[in-house]
Short mmCIF file of C-alpha atoms in Angstrom, two decimals:
data_model
loop_
_atom_site.label_atom_id
_atom_site.label_comp_id
_atom_site.label_asym_id
_atom_site.label_seq_id
_atom_site.Cartn_x
_atom_site.Cartn_y
_atom_site.Cartn_z
CA UNK E 233 -4.93 -22.77 -10.81
CA UNK E 234 -8.20 -21.50 -10.03
CA UNK E 235 -10.56 -23.56 -11.24
CA UNK E 236 -14.27 -22.69 -13.47
CA UNK E 237 -16.25 -22.82 -10.08
CA UNK E 238 -14.21 -20.21 -8.41
CA UNK E 239 -14.83 -18.02 -11.82
CA UNK E 240 -18.57 -18.36 -11.32
CA UNK E 241 -18.28 -17.13 -7.89
CA UNK E 242 -15.66 -14.49 -8.44
CA UNK E 243 -18.14 -13.02 -10.77
CA UNK E 244 -20.61 -12.82 -9.05
CA UNK E 245 -19.41 -10.63 -6.16
CA UNK E 246 -17.24 -8.88 -8.95
CA UNK E 247 -15.73 -5.83 -7.09
CA UNK E 248 -16.53 -6.62 -3.69
CA UNK E 249 -12.84 -5.42 -2.61
CA UNK E 250 -12.49 -2.83 -5.34
CA UNK E 251 -10.39 0.37 -3.92
CA UNK E 252 -9.49 -2.24 -0.21
CA UNK E 253 -5.97 -2.98 0.46
CA UNK E 254 -5.13 -5.71 2.03
CA UNK E 255 -1.91 -7.29 3.77
CA UNK E 256 -1.23 -11.31 3.18
CA UNK E 257 1.49 -12.99 4.97
CA UNK E 258 2.69 -16.17 3.57
CA UNK E 259 1.08 -15.31 0.41
CA UNK E 260 2.98 -16.84 -2.27
CA UNK E 261 2.30 -20.63 -2.35
CA UNK E 262 -0.56 -22.70 -1.39
CA UNK E 263 -3.60 -21.44 0.68
CA UNK E 264 -1.90 -18.06 0.71
CA UNK E 265 -1.65 -17.63 -2.96
CA UNK E 266 -4.98 -18.62 -3.36
CA UNK E 267 -6.07 -15.83 -0.95
CA UNK E 268 -3.99 -13.26 -3.02
CA UNK E 269 -5.68 -14.44 -6.27
CA UNK E 270 -8.85 -14.35 -5.12
CA UNK E 271 -8.69 -10.83 -3.48
CA UNK E 272 -7.02 -9.02 -6.90
CA UNK E 273 -9.45 -11.01 -8.90
CA UNK E 274 -12.62 -9.11 -6.63
CA UNK E 275 -10.70 -5.33 -7.35
CA UNK E 276 -8.19 -5.45 -3.58
CA UNK E 277 -4.71 -4.29 -3.76
CA UNK E 278 -2.42 -6.72 -2.18
CA UNK E 279 0.74 -6.67 -0.44
CA UNK E 280 2.14 -9.88 0.02
CA UNK E 281 5.12 -11.55 1.67
CA UNK E 282 6.66 -14.53 2.31
CA UNK E 283 10.29 -16.28 2.97
CA UNK E 284 11.31 -16.78 -0.61
CA UNK E 285 12.15 -13.69 -3.49
CA UNK E 286 11.60 -16.91 -6.03
CA UNK E 287 8.39 -17.99 -4.50
CA UNK E 288 7.08 -14.22 -4.94
CA UNK E 289 8.35 -13.95 -8.60
CA UNK E 290 6.39 -17.34 -9.36
CA UNK E 291 3.09 -15.75 -7.95
CA UNK E 292 3.88 -12.38 -9.57
CA UNK E 293 4.56 -14.88 -12.81
CA UNK E 294 0.83 -16.40 -12.00
CA UNK E 295 -1.19 -13.17 -12.10
CA UNK E 296 -2.87 -10.95 -14.78
CA UNK E 297 -0.78 -7.66 -15.74
CA UNK E 298 -3.60 -5.48 -14.64
CA UNK E 299 -3.21 -7.01 -10.87
CA UNK E 300 -1.55 -4.36 -8.61
CA UNK E 301 0.34 -6.80 -6.25
CA UNK E 302 3.35 -5.03 -3.53
CA UNK E 303 5.59 -7.99 -2.84
CA UNK E 304 8.58 -8.75 -0.04
CA UNK E 305 10.61 -11.60 0.76
CA UNK E 306 10.94 -11.77 4.53
CA UNK E 307 10.67 -14.05 7.62
CA UNK E 308 7.58 -13.35 9.14
CA UNK E 309 8.45 -14.32 12.90
CA UNK E 310 11.60 -11.35 12.97
CA UNK E 311 9.30 -8.45 14.37
CA UNK E 312 10.93 -5.77 12.89
CA UNK E 313 10.88 -6.77 9.12
CA UNK E 314 7.12 -7.85 9.42
CA UNK E 315 6.28 -4.03 11.06
CA UNK E 316 8.63 -2.78 8.29
CA UNK E 317 7.05 -4.18 5.42
CA UNK E 318 3.40 -3.56 7.06
CA UNK E 319 4.29 0.16 7.21
CA UNK E 320 5.86 -0.02 3.34
CA UNK E 321 2.64 -1.67 1.83
CA UNK E 322 0.57 0.82 4.00
CA UNK E 323 2.82 4.08 2.24
CA UNK E 324 2.60 2.14 -0.68
CA UNK E 325 -1.40 2.03 -0.60
CA UNK E 326 -2.19 5.00 1.10
CA UNK E 327 -3.49 2.98 3.99
CA UNK E 328 -5.07 -0.36 5.07
CA UNK E 329 -8.25 -1.99 5.36
CA UNK E 330 -7.41 -5.65 6.22
CA UNK E 331 -4.65 -8.16 6.89
CA UNK E 332 -4.53 -12.00 6.33
CA UNK E 333 -1.70 -13.74 8.94
CA UNK E 334 -1.72 -16.83 6.75
CA UNK E 335 2.17 -17.98 7.15
CA UNK E 336 2.86 -20.22 9.87
CA UNK E 337 3.99 -24.09 10.80
CA UNK E 338 5.91 -25.65 12.62
CA UNK E 339 9.68 -26.67 13.98
CA UNK E 340 10.61 -29.87 15.70
CA UNK E 341 9.17 -33.53 16.55
CA UNK E 342 7.92 -35.05 19.47
CA UNK E 343 7.91 -33.70 23.23
CA UNK E 344 10.97 -35.71 24.21
CA UNK E 345 12.98 -34.43 21.04
CA UNK E 346 11.81 -31.17 20.41
CA UNK E 347 13.94 -27.89 21.62
CA UNK E 348 13.27 -25.07 23.54
CA UNK E 349 14.34 -23.34 20.53
CA UNK E 350 12.08 -25.66 18.55
CA UNK E 351 8.78 -24.66 20.67
CA UNK E 352 10.38 -21.18 20.54
CA UNK E 353 10.29 -21.21 16.65
CA UNK E 354 6.59 -22.45 16.58
CA UNK E 355 5.60 -19.85 18.70
CA UNK E 356 7.10 -17.08 16.89
CA UNK E 357 6.37 -18.02 13.76
CA UNK E 358 2.24 -18.10 14.48
CA UNK E 359 1.67 -16.55 17.82
CA UNK E 360 4.41 -14.18 17.57
CA UNK E 361 3.69 -13.15 13.83
CA UNK E 362 -0.12 -12.90 14.27
CA UNK E 363 0.27 -10.51 17.46
CA UNK E 364 3.21 -7.93 15.36
CA UNK E 365 1.44 -8.30 12.36
CA UNK E 366 -2.04 -7.10 14.17
CA UNK E 367 -0.09 -4.51 16.57
CA UNK E 368 1.10 -3.06 13.26
CA UNK E 369 -1.97 -3.38 10.90
CA UNK E 370 -4.23 -1.40 13.68
CA UNK E 371 -3.63 2.24 13.40
CA UNK E 372 -3.92 1.93 9.80
CA UNK E 373 -6.99 0.15 10.53
CA UNK E 374 -8.25 2.70 12.33
CA UNK E 375 -6.97 5.21 10.32
CA UNK E 376 -9.73 3.55 7.59
CA UNK E 377 -12.43 3.70 9.56
CA UNK E 378 -11.88 0.48 10.68
CA UNK E 379 -11.06 -3.03 9.23
CA UNK E 380 -10.65 -6.64 9.55
CA UNK E 381 -8.24 -8.98 10.67
CA UNK E 382 -8.29 -12.60 9.76
CA UNK E 383 -5.62 -15.37 11.15
CA UNK E 384 -4.85 -18.81 9.27
CA UNK E 385 -5.24 -21.51 12.96
CA UNK E 386 -5.84 -24.80 12.45
CA UNK E 387 -8.07 -27.46 14.14
CA UNK E 388 -5.04 -28.80 15.43
CA UNK E 389 -5.48 -25.39 17.88
CA UNK E 390 -8.79 -27.72 19.84
CA UNK E 391 -8.21 -31.38 18.18
CA UNK E 392 -4.92 -33.52 19.52
CA UNK E 393 -2.64 -34.40 17.12
CA UNK E 394 1.38 -34.03 17.11
CA UNK E 395 3.11 -32.09 17.26
CA UNK E 396 2.44 -30.61 20.59
CA UNK E 397 4.27 -27.37 20.14
CA UNK E 398 2.38 -26.53 16.90
CA UNK E 399 -1.52 -27.29 18.09
CA UNK E 400 -0.59 -25.04 21.74
CA UNK E 401 0.51 -22.54 19.12
CA UNK E 402 -2.65 -22.51 17.30
CA UNK E 403 -4.91 -22.83 20.40
CA UNK E 404 -2.88 -19.52 21.47
CA UNK E 405 -3.90 -17.80 18.31
CA UNK E 406 -7.74 -18.44 18.62
CA UNK E 407 -7.36 -17.45 22.59
CA UNK E 408 -6.08 -13.85 20.88
CA UNK E 409 -9.00 -13.91 18.55
CA UNK E 410 -11.22 -13.37 21.28
CA UNK E 411 -9.60 -11.45 23.18
CA UNK E 412 -7.79 -9.01 20.58
CA UNK E 413 -11.56 -8.52 19.68
CA UNK E 414 -12.48 -7.67 22.75
CA UNK E 415 -9.99 -4.83 22.63
CA UNK E 416 -9.80 -3.77 19.27
CA UNK E 417 -13.59 -3.34 18.15
CA UNK E 418 -13.88 -0.38 20.12
CA UNK E 419 -11.45 1.45 17.27
CA UNK E 420 -13.26 -0.58 14.52
CA UNK E 421 -11.27 -3.28 14.04
CA UNK E 422 -12.90 -7.00 13.69
CA UNK E 423 -10.71 -10.08 14.75
CA UNK E 424 -11.58 -13.65 13.24
CA UNK E 425 -9.96 -16.52 12.92
CA UNK E 426 -10.42 -19.62 10.16
CA UNK E 427 -9.20 -22.98 11.02
CA UNK E 428 -8.70 -25.26 7.93
CA UNK E 429 -8.95 -29.04 8.29
CA UNK E 430 -6.38 -30.76 6.21
CA UNK E 431 -6.01 -29.03 2.93
CA UNK E 432 -5.08 -30.92 -0.22
CA UNK E 433 -2.69 -28.59 -1.95
CA UNK E 434 -0.59 -30.11 -5.10
CA UNK E 435 2.79 -31.11 -3.97
CA UNK E 436 2.22 -31.16 -0.19
CA UNK E 437 1.95 -33.71 2.31
CA UNK E 438 -1.65 -34.99 1.63
CA UNK E 439 -1.27 -34.79 -2.20
CA UNK E 440 2.25 -36.31 -1.94
CA UNK E 441 0.53 -39.33 0.36
CA UNK E 442 -2.05 -39.59 -2.30
CA UNK E 443 0.39 -40.08 -4.58
CA UNK E 444 2.78 -42.29 -3.11
CA UNK E 445 0.75 -44.23 -0.49
CA UNK E 446 -2.97 -44.00 -1.86
CA UNK E 447 -3.76 -46.96 0.63
CA UNK E 448 -2.97 -44.61 3.60
CA UNK E 449 -4.26 -41.79 2.01
CA UNK E 450 -8.14 -43.67 1.29
CA UNK E 451 -7.44 -44.62 5.15
CA UNK E 452 -7.20 -41.03 6.20
CA UNK E 453 -10.07 -39.87 4.06
CA UNK E 454 -11.97 -41.90 6.22
CA UNK E 455 -11.68 -38.92 9.05
CA UNK E 456 -14.00 -36.60 6.78
CA UNK E 457 -17.66 -37.67 6.77
CA UNK E 458 -18.04 -36.83 3.25
CA UNK E 459 -14.40 -39.04 2.65
CA UNK E 460 -12.93 -35.55 0.67
CA UNK E 461 -10.18 -33.54 1.97
CA UNK E 462 -10.06 -29.49 2.27
CA UNK E 463 -9.29 -27.46 -0.70
CA UNK E 464 -7.32 -24.20 -0.35
CA UNK E 465 -9.69 -22.04 -2.20
CA UNK E 466 -12.98 -23.37 -0.45
CA UNK E 467 -10.98 -21.73 3.06
CA UNK E 468 -9.87 -18.89 0.86
CA UNK E 469 -13.71 -18.14 0.27
CA UNK E 470 -14.36 -17.84 4.05
CA UNK E 471 -11.23 -15.76 4.38
CA UNK E 472 -12.26 -13.42 1.92
CA UNK E 473 -16.27 -13.41 3.20
CA UNK E 474 -14.25 -12.35 7.00
CA UNK E 475 -12.33 -9.49 5.16
CA UNK E 476 -15.64 -8.21 3.49
CA UNK E 477 -19.01 -5.73 4.37
CA UNK E 478 -21.12 -9.08 4.21
CA UNK E 479 -18.91 -10.44 7.41
CA UNK E 480 -19.45 -6.74 9.28
CA UNK E 481 -21.18 -8.62 12.61
CA UNK E 482 -18.56 -11.19 12.84
CA UNK E 483 -15.80 -10.49 15.14
CA UNK E 484 -14.34 -13.09 17.29
CA UNK E 485 -15.14 -15.88 15.96
CA UNK E 486 -13.31 -18.85 14.63
CA UNK E 487 -14.60 -20.89 11.98
CA UNK E 488 -13.78 -24.18 11.29
CA UNK E 489 -13.34 -25.65 7.44
CA UNK E 490 -12.27 -28.59 7.52
CA UNK E 491 -15.49 -30.85 5.80
CA UNK E 492 -16.19 -31.66 9.40
CA UNK E 493 -12.81 -33.57 9.90
CA UNK E 494 -12.09 -35.73 12.88
CA UNK E 495 -8.04 -36.54 13.86
CA UNK E 496 -5.81 -33.62 12.06
CA UNK E 497 -3.52 -36.76 11.05
CA UNK E 498 -3.46 -40.03 10.40
CA UNK E 499 -1.17 -40.95 13.04
CA UNK E 500 -2.84 -42.54 15.87
CA UNK E 501 -4.41 -39.87 17.89
#
């Protein structure tokens, strides 16, 4: 649920995205849901995709009746389905002004256990999905006079932690941001990354640890100078900044939102 502090901040920027059209992958839960809710609250028209129809139904039920959201269930690791979604969103909205590659994740375990399929699937879900989303959205962003691409990477992209296939895919996203910012800049398209630290999301890993093994959770908080994990709404605020005109001079950047976190996991790295 959006907290009271978020309401104050949103009202301060009311209408910041009025009339803007934005695609968010992985937009039904956790960070993606926070991004969708924030953008809608500030006037955007949002297209969100996720793998499950049920989670998208839940997203729609959580929104105000006046919110304009276009949803479709799909696996972002399937390029054709992702590209069709982008085309459909652009057709429904009459164009696009921004995209957020929020979907991501990992398959497999350690290096001696992970299969070639695990590595390929992790790559497709992170780097491959980001590449196809950017490629399919760029003509629409250029036609709109320029736009913003934001990818949700991770501090695991440069801070070592398990599993290697996940860190490698996230590191690839960061390299792509630097490269694509140079390539697409002449077309008016900005490309940036946000790299969250460990986020405290209800029902997810760190929240379960807090409830089931509080001593281990307290030990993990020592990786944060302030002894607090990151909240998804804090990351969503930075993503919104990078989508907005307030960041028009920012491209090719990676912005960590990690509260100064050291190791990305409590697993001894």
